[in-house]
mmCIF file of C-alpha atoms in Angstrom:
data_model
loop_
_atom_site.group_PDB
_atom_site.id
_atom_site.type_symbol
_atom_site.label_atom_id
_atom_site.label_comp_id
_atom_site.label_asym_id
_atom_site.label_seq_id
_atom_site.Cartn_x
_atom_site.Cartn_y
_atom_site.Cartn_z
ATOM 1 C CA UNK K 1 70.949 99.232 56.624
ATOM 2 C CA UNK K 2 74.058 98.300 58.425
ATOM 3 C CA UNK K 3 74.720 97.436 62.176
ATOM 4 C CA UNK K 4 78.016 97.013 64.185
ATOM 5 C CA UNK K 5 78.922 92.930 64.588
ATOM 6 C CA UNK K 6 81.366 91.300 66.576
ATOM 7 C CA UNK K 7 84.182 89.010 65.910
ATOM 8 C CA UNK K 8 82.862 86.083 63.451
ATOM 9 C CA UNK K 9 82.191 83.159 65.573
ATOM 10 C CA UNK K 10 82.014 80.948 62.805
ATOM 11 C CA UNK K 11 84.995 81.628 60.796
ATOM 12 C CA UNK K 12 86.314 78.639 61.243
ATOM 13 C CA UNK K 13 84.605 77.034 59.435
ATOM 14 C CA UNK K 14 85.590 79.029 56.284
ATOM 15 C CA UNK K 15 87.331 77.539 53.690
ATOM 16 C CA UNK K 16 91.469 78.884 52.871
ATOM 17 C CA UNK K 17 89.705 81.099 50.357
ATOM 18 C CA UNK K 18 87.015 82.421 51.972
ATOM 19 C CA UNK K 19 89.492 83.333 55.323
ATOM 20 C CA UNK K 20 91.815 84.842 52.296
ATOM 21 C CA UNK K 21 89.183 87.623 51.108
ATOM 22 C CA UNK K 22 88.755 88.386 55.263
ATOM 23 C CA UNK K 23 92.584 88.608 55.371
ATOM 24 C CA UNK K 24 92.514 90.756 52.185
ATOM 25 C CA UNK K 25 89.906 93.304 53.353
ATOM 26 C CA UNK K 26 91.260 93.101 56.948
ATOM 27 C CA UNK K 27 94.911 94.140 55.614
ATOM 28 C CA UNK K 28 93.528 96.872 53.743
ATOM 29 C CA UNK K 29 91.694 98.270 56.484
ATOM 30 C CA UNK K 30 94.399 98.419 58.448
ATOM 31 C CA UNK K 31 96.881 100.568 55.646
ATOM 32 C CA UNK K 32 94.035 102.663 54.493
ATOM 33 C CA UNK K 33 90.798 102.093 55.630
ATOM 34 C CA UNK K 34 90.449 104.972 58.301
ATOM 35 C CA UNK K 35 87.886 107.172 55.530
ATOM 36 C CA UNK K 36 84.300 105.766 55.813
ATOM 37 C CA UNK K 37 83.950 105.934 52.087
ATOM 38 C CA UNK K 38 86.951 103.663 51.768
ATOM 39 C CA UNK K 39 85.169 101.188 54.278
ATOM 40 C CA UNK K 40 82.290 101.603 52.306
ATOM 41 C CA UNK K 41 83.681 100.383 48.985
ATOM 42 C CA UNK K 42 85.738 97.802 50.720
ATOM 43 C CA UNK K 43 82.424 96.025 52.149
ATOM 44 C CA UNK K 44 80.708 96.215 48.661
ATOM 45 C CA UNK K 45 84.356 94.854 46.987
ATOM 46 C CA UNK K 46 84.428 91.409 49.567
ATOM 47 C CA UNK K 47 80.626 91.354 49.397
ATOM 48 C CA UNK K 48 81.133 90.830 45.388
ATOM 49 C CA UNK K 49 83.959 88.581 46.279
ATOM 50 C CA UNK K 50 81.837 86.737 48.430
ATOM 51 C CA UNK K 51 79.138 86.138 46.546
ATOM 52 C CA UNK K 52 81.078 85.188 43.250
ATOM 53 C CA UNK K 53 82.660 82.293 45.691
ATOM 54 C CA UNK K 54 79.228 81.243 46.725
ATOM 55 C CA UNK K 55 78.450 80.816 42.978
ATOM 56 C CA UNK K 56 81.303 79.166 42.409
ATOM 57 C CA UNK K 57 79.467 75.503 41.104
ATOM 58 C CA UNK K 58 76.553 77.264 39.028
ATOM 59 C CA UNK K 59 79.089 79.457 37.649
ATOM 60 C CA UNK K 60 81.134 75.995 36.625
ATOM 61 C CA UNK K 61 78.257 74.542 35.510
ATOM 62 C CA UNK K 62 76.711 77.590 33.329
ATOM 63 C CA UNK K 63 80.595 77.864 31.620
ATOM 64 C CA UNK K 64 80.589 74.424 31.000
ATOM 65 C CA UNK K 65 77.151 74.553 29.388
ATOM 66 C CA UNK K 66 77.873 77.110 27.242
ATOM 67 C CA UNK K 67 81.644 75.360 26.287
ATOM 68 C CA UNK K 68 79.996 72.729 25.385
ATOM 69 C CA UNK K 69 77.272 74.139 23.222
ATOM 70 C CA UNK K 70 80.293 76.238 21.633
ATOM 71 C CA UNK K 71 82.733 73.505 21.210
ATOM 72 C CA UNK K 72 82.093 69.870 21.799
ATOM 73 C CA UNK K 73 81.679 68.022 18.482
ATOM 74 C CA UNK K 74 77.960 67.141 17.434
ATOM 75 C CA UNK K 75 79.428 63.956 16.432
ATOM 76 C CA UNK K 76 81.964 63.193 19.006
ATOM 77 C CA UNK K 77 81.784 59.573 20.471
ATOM 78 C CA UNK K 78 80.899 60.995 24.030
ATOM 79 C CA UNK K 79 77.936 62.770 23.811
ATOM 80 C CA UNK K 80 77.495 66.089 25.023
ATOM 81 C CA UNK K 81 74.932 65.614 27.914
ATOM 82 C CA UNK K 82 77.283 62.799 29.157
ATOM 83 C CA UNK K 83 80.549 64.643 28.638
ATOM 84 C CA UNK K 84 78.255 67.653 30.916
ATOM 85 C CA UNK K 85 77.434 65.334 33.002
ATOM 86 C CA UNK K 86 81.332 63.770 33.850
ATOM 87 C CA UNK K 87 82.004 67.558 34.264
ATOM 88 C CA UNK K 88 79.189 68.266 37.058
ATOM 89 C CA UNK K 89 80.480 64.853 38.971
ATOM 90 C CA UNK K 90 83.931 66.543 38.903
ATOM 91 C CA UNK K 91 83.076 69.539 40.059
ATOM 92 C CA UNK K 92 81.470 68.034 42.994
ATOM 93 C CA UNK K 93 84.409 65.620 43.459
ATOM 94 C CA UNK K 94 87.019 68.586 43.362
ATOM 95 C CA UNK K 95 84.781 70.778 46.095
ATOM 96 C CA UNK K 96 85.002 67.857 48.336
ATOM 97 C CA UNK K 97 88.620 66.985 47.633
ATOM 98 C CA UNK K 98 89.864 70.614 48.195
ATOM 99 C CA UNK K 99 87.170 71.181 51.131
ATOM 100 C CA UNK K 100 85.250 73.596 49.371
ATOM 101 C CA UNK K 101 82.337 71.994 50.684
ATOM 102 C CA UNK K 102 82.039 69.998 53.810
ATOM 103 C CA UNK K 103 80.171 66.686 54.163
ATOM 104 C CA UNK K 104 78.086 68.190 56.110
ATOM 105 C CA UNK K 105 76.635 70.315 53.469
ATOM 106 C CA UNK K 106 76.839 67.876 50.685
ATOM 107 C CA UNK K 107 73.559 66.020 52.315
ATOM 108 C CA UNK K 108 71.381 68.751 51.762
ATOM 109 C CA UNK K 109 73.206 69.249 47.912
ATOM 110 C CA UNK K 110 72.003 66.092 47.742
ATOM 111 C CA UNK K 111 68.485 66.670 49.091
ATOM 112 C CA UNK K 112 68.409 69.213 46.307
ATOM 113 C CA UNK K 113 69.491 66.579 43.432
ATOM 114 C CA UNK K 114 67.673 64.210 44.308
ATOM 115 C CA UNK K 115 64.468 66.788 44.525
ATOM 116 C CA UNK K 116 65.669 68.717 41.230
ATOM 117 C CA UNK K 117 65.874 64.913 39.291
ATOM 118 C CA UNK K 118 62.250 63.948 40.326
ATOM 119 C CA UNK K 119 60.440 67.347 39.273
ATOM 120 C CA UNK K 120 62.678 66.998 36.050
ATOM 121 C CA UNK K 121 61.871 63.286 35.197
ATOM 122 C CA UNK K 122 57.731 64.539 35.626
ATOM 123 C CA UNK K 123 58.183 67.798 33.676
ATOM 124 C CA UNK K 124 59.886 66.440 30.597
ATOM 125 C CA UNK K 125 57.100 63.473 30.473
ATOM 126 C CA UNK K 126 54.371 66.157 30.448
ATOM 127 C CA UNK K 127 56.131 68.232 28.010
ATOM 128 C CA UNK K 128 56.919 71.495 29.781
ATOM 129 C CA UNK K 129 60.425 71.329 28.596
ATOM 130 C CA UNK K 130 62.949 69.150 26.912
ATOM 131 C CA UNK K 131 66.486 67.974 26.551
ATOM 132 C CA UNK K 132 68.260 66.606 23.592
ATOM 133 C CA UNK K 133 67.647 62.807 23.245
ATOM 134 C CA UNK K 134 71.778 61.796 22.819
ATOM 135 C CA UNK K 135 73.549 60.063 25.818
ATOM 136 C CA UNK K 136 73.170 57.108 27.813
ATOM 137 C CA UNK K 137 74.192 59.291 31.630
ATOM 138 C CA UNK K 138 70.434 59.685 31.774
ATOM 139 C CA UNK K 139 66.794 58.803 33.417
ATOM 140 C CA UNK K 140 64.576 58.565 30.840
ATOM 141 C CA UNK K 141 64.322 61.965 29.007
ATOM 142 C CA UNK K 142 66.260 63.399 31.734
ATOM 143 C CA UNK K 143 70.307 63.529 31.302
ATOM 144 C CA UNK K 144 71.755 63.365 34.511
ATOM 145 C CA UNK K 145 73.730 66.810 34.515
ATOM 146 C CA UNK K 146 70.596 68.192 35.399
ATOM 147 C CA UNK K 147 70.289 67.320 39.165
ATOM 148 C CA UNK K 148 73.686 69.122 39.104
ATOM 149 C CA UNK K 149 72.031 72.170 38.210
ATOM 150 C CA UNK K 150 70.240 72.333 40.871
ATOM 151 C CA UNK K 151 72.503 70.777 43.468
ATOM 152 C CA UNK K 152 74.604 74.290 42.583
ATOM 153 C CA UNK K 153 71.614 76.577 43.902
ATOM 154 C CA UNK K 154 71.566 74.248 47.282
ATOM 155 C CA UNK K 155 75.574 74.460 47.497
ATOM 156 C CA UNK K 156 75.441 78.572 47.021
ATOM 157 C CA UNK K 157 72.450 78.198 49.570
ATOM 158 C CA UNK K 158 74.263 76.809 52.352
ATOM 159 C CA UNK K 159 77.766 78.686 51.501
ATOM 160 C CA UNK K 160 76.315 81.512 51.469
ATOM 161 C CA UNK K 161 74.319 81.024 54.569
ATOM 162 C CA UNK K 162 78.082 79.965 56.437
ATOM 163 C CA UNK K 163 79.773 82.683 54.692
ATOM 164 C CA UNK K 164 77.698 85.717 55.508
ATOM 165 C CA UNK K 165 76.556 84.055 59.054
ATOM 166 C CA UNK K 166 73.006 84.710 58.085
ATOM 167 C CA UNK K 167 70.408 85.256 61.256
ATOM 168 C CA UNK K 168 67.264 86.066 61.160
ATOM 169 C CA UNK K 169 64.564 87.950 63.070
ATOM 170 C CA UNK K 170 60.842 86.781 63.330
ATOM 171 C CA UNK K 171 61.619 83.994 60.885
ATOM 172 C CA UNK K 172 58.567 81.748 60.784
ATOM 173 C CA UNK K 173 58.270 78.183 62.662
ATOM 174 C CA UNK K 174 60.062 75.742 60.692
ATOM 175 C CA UNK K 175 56.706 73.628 60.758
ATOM 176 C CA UNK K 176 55.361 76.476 58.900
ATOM 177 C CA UNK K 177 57.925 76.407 56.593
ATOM 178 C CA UNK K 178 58.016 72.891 56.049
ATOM 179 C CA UNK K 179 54.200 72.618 55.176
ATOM 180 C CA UNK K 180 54.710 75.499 52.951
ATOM 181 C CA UNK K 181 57.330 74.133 51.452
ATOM 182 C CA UNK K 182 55.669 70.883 50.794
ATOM 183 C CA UNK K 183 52.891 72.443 49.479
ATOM 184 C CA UNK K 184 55.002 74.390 46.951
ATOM 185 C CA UNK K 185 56.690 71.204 45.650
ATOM 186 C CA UNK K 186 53.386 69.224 45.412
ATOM 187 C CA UNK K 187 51.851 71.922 43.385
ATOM 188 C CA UNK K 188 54.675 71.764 40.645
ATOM 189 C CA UNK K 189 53.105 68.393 39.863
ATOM 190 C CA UNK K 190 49.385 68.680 40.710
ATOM 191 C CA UNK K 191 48.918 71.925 38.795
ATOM 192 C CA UNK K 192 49.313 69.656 35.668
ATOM 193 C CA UNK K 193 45.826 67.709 36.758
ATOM 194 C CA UNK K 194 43.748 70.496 39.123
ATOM 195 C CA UNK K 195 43.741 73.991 39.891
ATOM 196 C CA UNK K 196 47.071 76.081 39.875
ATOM 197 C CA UNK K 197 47.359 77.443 43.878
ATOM 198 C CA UNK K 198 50.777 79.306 43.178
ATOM 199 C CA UNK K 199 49.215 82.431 43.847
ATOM 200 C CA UNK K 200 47.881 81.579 46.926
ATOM 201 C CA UNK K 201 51.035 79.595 47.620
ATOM 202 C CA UNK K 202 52.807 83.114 47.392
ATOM 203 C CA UNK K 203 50.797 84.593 49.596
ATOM 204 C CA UNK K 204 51.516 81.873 52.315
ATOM 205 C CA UNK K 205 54.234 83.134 51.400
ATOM 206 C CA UNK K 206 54.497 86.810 51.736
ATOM 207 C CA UNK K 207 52.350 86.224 55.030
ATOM 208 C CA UNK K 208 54.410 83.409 56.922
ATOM 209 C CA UNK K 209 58.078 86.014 55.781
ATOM 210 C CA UNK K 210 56.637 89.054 55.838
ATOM 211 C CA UNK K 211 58.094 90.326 59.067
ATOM 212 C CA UNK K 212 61.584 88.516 58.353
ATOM 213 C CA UNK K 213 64.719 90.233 58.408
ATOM 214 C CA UNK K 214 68.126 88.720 57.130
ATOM 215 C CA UNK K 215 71.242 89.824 59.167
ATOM 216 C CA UNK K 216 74.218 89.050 57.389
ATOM 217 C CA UNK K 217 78.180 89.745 57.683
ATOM 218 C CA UNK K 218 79.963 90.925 55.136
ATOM 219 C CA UNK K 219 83.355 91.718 56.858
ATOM 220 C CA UNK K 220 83.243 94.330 59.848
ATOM 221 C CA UNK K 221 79.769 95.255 59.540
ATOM 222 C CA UNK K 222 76.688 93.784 59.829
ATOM 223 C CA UNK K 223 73.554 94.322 57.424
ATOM 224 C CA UNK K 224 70.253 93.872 57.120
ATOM 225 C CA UNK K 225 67.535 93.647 54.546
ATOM 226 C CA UNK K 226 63.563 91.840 54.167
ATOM 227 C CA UNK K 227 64.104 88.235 53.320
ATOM 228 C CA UNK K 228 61.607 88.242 51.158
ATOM 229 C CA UNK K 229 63.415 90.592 49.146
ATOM 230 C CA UNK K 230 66.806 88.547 48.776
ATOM 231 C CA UNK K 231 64.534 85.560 47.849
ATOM 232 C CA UNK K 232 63.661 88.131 44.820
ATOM 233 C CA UNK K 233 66.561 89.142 44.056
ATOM 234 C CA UNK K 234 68.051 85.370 43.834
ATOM 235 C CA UNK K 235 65.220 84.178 41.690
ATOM 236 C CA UNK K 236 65.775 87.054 39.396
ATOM 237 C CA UNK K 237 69.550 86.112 38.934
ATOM 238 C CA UNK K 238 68.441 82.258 38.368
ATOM 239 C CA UNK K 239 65.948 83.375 35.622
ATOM 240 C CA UNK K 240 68.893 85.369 33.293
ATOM 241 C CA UNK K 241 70.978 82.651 33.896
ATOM 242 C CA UNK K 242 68.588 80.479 32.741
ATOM 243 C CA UNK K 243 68.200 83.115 29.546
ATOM 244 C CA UNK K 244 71.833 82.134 29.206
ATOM 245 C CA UNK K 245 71.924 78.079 29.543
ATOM 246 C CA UNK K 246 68.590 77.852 27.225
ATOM 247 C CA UNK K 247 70.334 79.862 25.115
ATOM 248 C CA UNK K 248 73.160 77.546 24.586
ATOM 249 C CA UNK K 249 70.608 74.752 23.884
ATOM 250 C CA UNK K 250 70.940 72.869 27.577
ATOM 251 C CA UNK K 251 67.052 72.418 27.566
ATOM 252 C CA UNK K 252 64.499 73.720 25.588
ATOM 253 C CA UNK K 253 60.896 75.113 26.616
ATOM 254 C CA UNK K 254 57.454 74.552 23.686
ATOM 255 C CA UNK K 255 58.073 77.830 22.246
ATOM 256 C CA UNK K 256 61.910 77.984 21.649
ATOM 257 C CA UNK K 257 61.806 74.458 19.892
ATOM 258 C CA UNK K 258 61.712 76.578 16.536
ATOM 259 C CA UNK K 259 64.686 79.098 17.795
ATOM 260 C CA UNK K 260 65.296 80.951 20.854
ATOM 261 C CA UNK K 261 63.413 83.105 22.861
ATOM 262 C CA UNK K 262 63.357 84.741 26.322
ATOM 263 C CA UNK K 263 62.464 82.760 28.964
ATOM 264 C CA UNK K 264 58.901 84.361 29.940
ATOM 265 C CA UNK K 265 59.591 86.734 33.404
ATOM 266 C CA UNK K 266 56.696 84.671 34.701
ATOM 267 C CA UNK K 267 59.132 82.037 35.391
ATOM 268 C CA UNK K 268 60.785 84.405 38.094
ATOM 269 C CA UNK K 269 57.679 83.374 40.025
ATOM 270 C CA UNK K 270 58.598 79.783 39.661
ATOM 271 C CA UNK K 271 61.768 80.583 40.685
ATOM 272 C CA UNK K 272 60.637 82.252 44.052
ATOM 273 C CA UNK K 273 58.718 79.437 45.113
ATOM 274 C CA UNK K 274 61.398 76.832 44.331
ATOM 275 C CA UNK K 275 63.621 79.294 46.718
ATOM 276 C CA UNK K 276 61.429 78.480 49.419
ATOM 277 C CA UNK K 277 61.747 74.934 48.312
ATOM 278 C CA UNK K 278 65.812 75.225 48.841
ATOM 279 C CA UNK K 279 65.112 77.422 52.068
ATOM 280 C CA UNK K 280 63.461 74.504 53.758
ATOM 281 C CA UNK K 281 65.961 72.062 52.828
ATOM 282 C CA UNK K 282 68.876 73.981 54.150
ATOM 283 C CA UNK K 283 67.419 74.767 57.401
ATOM 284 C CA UNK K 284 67.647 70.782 58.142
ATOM 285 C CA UNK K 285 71.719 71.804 57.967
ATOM 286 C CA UNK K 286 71.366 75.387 58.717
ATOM 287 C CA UNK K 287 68.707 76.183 61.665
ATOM 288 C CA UNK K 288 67.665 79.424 61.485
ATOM 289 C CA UNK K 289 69.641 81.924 64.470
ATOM 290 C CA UNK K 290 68.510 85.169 65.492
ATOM 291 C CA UNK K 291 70.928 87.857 65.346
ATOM 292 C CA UNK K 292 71.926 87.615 69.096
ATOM 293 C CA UNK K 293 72.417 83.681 68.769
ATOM 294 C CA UNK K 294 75.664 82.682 69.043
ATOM 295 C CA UNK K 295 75.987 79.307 69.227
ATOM 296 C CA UNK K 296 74.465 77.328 66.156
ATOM 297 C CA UNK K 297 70.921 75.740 67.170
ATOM 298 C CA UNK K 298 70.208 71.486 65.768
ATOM 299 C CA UNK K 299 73.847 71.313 64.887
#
């Protein structure tokens, strides 16, 4: 569903390329965009733009994954967790350099590494997945690429949420979110010893988001959809590409120690809940506005 929207209060604080795909769509608008149909397919064109920038560091990361899988030597005097790992660091370093990312941001990327690295360093001790023991770039079991991995879902988080000037209506109290949150993260780790709550975890869930609606910006137009359903549809995209990095033989689950197999759709689940996880964390950068809000609340 799509609403009218006003002139982009935030835009500057766009990057050159993200105020590039604006001047793109904004230029073609103006020489041919009279036609609805041609609006139409210019929204969905800078939407995919859009996006694909937001991805820009998991996309790096997955590529280099799979490079290295394809190409670095099995015997090569760096191995190839560390040479992953010098590769995530200058990802990060180039984002910064180029101001791809802002400081401001990087905090909460770090929030997420630094959360990512713990849950990894329990996981791989109680065997729910693994990583090839080479390297010396590591913690324990735990090669330090890894917290890069999931630094790149908190750096599309908070692009994104800048890009597309995401509001939101009857978005839950952030206490609520917090505790849910917390809950969420605690239960990765306790499920191991007592009684697995992420069911009931997803119904907090479904109950404390229900009613939330995401307004977002493309270019001209506003749209709108349930939350809860772009939490879905995000999780879903992290599970194939994790099809595609266990694939290449980043990590390994029990059952594709003998050869590959799919990564179980029950980790989509998983997924969701760790998206609540990164929701939380990026509302201590990003407080959540309501659609008439115009100046950013807790900045």
């Amino acid at each position: 569903m799509s609403e009218t929207s006003p002139r982009n209060p935030r835009r500057q604080e766009f990057t050159g390329v993200e105020r590039a795909i604006d001047a793109w769509a904004a230029e073609r608008l103006r020489r041919r965009g009279r036609s609805r149909w041609r609006r139409v397919v210019l929204e969905l064109l800078v939407f995919g733009a859009k996006q694909a920038w937001a991805c820009v560091f998991g996309a790096l990361m997955l590529v280099g994954i799979v490079a290295a899988r394809l190409w670095w030597p099995d015997d090569a005097a760096v191995a190839r967790n560390d040479a992953l790992t010098v590769y995530a660091v200058l990802i990060q370093v180039v984002m910064l350099a180029t101001r791809l990312e802002t400081a401001r941001e990087l905090w909460v990327i770090m929030l997420f590494h630094v959360a990512g690295t713990g849950m990894e360093l329990f996981k791989t001790d109680v065997g729910s997945w693994s990583y090839e023991a080479e390297g010396v770039l590591r913690l324990g079991a735990v090669p330090l690429f890894t917290g890069f991995m999931y630094a790149s879902v908190g750096s599309y988080m908070v692009r994104t949420m800048r890009m597309f000037d995401l509001r939101f209506s009857h978005y839950p109290p952030l206490a609520v979110t917090i505790v849910i949150g917390a809950l969420i993260y605690a239960n990765f780790f306790a499920h191991h010893y007592v009684f697995d709550f992420r069911w009931l975890l997803l119904g907090a869930v479904v109950i404390a988001w229900g009613r939330c609606m995401m307004h977002f910006r493309v270019h001209r137009r506003r749209f709108r959809m349930p939350v809860l359903v772009a939490f879905a549809l995000v999780a879903v995209f992290i599970w194939f590409a994790e099809n595609i990095a266990t694939s290449a033989g980043a990590w390994a689950y029990p059952d594709q120690v003998d050869g590959w197999t799919m990564v179980s759709p029950q980790k989509i689940v998983s997924w969701f809940l760790l998206m609540i996880i990164s929701v939380v964390l990026v509302t201590f950068v990003h407080r959540p506005r309501s659609p008439d809000q115009d100046e950013e609340v807790g900045s």
